[in-house]
XYZ file of C-alpha atoms in Angstrom:
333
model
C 21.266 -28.361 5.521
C 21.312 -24.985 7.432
C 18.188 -22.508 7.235
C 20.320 -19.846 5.463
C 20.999 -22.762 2.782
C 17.847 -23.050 1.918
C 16.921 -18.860 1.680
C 16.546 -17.732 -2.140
C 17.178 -14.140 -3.358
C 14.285 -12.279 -5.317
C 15.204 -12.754 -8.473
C 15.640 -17.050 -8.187
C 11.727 -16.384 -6.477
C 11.012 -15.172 -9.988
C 12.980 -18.031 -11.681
C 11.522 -21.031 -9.752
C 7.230 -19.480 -10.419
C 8.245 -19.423 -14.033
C 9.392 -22.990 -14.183
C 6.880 -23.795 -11.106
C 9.412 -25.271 -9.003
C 8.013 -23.801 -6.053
C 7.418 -25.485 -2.508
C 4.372 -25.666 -0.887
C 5.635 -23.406 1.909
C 6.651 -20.201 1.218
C 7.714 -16.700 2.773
C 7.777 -13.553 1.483
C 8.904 -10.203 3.338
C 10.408 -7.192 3.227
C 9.723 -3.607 3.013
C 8.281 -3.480 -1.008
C 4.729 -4.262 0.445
C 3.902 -3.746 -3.586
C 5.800 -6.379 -4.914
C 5.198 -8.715 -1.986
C 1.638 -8.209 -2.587
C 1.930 -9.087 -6.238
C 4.250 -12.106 -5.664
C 1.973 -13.593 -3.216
C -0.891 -13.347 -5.881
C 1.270 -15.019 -8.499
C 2.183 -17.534 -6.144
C -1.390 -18.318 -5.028
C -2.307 -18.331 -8.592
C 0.295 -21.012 -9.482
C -0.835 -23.237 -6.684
C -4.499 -23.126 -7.915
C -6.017 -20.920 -5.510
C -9.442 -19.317 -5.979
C -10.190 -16.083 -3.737
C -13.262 -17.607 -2.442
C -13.019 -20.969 -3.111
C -13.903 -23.584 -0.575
C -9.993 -24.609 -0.246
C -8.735 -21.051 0.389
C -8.259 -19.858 3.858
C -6.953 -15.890 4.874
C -5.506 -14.971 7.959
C -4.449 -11.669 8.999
C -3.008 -9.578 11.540
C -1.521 -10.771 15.235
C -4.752 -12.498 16.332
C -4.475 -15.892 14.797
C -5.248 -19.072 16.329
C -2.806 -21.380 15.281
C -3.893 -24.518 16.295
C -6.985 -23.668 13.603
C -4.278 -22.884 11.017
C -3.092 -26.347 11.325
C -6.446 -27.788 11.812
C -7.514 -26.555 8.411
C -4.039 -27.241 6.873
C -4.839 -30.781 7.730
C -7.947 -31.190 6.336
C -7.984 -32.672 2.411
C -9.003 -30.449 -0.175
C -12.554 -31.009 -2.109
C -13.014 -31.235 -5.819
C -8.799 -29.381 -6.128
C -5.239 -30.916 -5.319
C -4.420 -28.178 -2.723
C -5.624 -26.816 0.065
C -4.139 -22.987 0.155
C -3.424 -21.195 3.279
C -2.163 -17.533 3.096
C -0.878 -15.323 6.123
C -0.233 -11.526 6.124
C 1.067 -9.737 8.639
C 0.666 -12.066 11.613
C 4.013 -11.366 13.324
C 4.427 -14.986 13.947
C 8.180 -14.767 12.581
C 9.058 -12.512 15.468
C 7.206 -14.299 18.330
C 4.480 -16.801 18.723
C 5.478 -18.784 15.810
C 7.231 -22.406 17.755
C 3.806 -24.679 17.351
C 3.647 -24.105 13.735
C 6.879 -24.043 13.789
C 7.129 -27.566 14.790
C 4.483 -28.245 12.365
C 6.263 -27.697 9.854
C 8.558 -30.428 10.384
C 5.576 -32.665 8.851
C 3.180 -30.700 7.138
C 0.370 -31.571 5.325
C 1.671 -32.599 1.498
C -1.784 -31.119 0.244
C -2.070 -27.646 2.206
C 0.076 -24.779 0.728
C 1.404 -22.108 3.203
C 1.990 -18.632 1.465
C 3.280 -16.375 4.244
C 3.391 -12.496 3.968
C 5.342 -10.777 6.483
C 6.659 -7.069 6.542
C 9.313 -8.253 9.320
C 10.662 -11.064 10.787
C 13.752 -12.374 13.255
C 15.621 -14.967 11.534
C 16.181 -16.317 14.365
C 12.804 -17.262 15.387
C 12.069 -21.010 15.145
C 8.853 -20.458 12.342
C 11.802 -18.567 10.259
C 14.181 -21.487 10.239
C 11.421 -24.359 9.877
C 10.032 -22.324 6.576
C 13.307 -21.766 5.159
C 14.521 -25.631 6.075
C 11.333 -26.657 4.746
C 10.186 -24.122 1.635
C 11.388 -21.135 -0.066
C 11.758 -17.843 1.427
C 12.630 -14.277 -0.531
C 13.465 -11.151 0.822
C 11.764 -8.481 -1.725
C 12.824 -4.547 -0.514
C 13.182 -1.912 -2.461
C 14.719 -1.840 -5.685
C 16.929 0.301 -7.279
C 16.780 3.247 -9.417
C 18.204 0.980 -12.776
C 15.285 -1.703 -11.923
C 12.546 1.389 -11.637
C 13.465 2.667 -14.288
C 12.916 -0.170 -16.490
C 9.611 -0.552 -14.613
C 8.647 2.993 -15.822
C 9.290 2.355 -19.784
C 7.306 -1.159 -19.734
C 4.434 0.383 -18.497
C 4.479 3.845 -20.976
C 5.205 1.322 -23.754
C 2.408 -1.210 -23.329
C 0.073 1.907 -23.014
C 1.216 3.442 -25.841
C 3.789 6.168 -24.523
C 7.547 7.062 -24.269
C 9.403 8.439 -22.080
C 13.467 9.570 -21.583
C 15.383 8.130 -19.080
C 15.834 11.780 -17.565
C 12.265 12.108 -17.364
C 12.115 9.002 -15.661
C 14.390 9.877 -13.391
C 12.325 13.401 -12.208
C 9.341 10.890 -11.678
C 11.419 8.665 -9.371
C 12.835 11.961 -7.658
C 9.172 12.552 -6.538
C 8.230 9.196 -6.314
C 11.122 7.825 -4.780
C 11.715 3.718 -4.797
C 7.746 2.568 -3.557
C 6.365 0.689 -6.010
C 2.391 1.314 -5.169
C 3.593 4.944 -5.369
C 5.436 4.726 -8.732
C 2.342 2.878 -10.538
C -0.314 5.254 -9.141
C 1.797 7.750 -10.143
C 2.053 6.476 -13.635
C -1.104 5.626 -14.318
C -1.997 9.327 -13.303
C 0.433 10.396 -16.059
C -1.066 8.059 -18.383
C -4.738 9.551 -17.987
C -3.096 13.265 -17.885
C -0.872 12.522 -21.569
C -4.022 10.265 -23.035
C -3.160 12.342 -26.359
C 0.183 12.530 -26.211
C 2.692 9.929 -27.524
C 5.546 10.974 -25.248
C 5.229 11.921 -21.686
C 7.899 15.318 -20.432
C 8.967 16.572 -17.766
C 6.250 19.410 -17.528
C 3.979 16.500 -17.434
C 5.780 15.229 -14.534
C 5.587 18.579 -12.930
C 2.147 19.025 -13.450
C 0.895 15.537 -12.569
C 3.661 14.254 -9.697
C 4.813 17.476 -7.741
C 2.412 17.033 -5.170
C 3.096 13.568 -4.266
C 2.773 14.432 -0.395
C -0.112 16.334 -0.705
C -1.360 13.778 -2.671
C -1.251 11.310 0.282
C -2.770 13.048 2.742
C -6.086 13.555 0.318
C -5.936 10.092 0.152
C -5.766 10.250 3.341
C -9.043 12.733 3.129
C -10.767 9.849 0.964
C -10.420 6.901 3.494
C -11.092 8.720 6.298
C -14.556 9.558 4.474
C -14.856 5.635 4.200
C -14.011 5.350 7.530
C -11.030 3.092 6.724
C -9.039 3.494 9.908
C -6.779 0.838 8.779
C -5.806 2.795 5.380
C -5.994 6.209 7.225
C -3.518 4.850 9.213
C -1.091 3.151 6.761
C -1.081 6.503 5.054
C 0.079 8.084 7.651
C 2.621 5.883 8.731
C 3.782 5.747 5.394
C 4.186 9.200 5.520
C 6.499 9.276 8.907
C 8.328 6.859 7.256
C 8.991 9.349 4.296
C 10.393 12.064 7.118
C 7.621 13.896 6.634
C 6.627 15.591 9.778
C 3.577 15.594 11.606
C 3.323 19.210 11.741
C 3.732 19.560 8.823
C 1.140 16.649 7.753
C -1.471 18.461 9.838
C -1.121 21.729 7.986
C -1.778 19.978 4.611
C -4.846 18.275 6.159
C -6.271 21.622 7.560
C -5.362 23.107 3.659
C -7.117 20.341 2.139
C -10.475 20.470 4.274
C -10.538 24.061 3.949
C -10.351 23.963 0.174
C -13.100 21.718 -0.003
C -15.322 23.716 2.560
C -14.683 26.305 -0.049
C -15.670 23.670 -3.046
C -18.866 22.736 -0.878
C -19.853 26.360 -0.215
C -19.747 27.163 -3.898
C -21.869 24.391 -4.732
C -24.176 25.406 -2.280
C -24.145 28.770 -3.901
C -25.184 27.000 -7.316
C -22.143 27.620 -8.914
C -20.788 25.342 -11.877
C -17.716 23.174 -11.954
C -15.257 25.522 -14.485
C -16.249 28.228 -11.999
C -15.296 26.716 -9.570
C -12.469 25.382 -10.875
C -11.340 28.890 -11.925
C -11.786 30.981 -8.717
C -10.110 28.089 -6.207
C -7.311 28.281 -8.706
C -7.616 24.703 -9.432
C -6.523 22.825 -12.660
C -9.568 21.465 -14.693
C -7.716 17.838 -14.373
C -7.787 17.735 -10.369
C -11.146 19.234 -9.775
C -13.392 16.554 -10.591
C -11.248 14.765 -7.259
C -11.813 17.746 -5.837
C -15.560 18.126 -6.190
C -16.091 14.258 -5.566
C -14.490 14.624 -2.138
C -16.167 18.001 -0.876
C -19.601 16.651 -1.837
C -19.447 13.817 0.833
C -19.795 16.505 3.084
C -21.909 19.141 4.708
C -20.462 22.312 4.679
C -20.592 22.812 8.617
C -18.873 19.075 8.934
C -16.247 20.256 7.393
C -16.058 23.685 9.981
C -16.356 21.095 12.326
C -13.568 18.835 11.212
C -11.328 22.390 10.529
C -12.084 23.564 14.159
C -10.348 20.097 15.140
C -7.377 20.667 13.439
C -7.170 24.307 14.504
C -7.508 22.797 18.299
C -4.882 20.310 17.493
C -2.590 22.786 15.965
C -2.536 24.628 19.658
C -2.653 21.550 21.696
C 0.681 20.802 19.626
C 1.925 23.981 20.035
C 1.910 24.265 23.684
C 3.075 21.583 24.798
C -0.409 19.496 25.663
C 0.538 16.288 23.254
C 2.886 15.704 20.881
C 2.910 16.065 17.074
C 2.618 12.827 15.948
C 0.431 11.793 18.916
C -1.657 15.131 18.105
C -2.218 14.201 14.725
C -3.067 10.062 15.440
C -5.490 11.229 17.549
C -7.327 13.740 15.215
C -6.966 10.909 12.593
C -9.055 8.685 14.724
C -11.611 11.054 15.902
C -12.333 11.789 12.232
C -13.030 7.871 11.281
């Protein structure tokens, strides 16, 4: 049998965890990190895994040592039938994959390989010894019809309805990511908690600023000094077309507004005051307030010079854009 033979589209994925026909090796990738995410858990689930159990073993990113992948794979599980081994992100499908590869040929019947991969060559050997061997889906994004569906089985099980044009504006602003659409949604939810049916001024109100959106969440990891979110965001972000320039003038916008926030607080005033003169809606200013206070007010001159500095250093020429704005990223974390 050929390694396309074996390959399974999304939807058979879904057919073979409800009957729990799956193989112990699977391989899930694609662009709909989301879904992948949430298939992987299913899958782990189905297979008995415990998140910190004693036969559960994580490996992520390209620095992997493979021959302790297959050292653990062959060691029997204690007190459980399987022994569960998941891998994100390890870019073993595009290169470095051939010794596990060639494991795979025998494997372990008691270890369980989940793989998680944004990208791989199907023509690397790990590729065709998973798909010869297990189950492999490709999950991207899906369409409009699927989201759409998505959107009214989440409104309904909390309660809420919603008209297909209205769905529609949400995925407009949205577009097809799924993390986005559901963090989107349950925003809505919170916004129309009295309301039995969510419109489009809701959407307006609630999704218009999906970008700007982003980069505070942007603002929020950087403050946890999560350089590996901070940077997802903004990759994310390229990936939506949306320029670094332009991605740098929403960050300066944001920390000024909460220097502004901080320097009212620091003037005693309340937060309706506040909320009135910065012109900001009573829903978004508790986010607002939240943010600005895990600052001093001259941090966040200090972080504002940086972006003024970056803005020039862009502008004539001394780095470029997206460059520019990586490195201010980094010096903020």
């Amino acid at each position: 049998m050929k390694a396309k033979d074996a390959q399974y589209s999304f939807e058979q994925l879904k057919m073979q965890i409800r009957s729990g026909s799956l193989k112990n090796i699977v391989l899930l990738y694609g662009e709909e990190r989301y879904l992948r995410k949430q298939y992987a858990d299913k899958i782990f689930e189905l297979f008995g895994g415990e998140k910190d159990g004693m036969n559960t073993h994580y490996y992520d990113g390209k620095n992997v040592v493979i021959g302790q992948i297959i050292d653990q794979a062959e060691t029997m599980p204690l007190f459980a039938d399987k022994r569960v081994m998941v891998l994100r992100d390890t870019g073993l499908f595009k290169s470095g994959g051939d010794q596990l590869a060639e494991y795979m040929d025998s494997p372990c019947e008691t270890a369980v390989f989940i793989f998680c991969e944004s990208e791989v060559d199907e023509r690397s050997k790990l590729y065709k010894a998973v798909a010869q061997k297990g189950t492999v889906a490709q999950i991207d994004y899906q369409t409009r019809e699927s989201l759409q569906g998505v959107i009214g089985a989440f409104l309904k099980k909390e309660g809420k309805m919603i008209s297909v044009v209205t769905a529609n504006k949400i995925l407009d602003k949205t577009g097809t990511d799924m993390a986005m659409l559901r963090s989107e949604l349950e925003k809505l939810v919170t916004y129309c908690l009295d309301k039995d049916v969510i419109t489009d001024e809701d959407v307006d109100t609630i999704c218009s600023e999906n970008i700007e959106d982003r980069v505070f969440d942007m603002l929020d990891a950087i403050a946890d000094k999560n350089a590996d979110k901070t940077m997802e965001l903004y990759y994310d972000l390229l990936a939506l077309k949306v320029p670094a320039i332009k991605m740098l003038s929403l960050l300066e916008k944001q920390y000024n507004q909460l220097l502004q926030i901080r320097l009212l607080r620091d003037d005693g005033e309340q937060k309706d005051a506040i909320a009135q003169k910065m012109g900001i809606r009573s829903y978004f200013i508790n986010k607002y307030m939240s943010q600005a206070s895990r600052y001093t007010a001259a941090e966040l001159k200090k972080i504002l010079n940086r972006c003024v500095q970056t803005d020039e250093d862009i502008k004539t020429g001394h780095i470029t854009d997206v460059l520019g704005v990586e490195t201010l990223l980094i010096s903020l974390l």
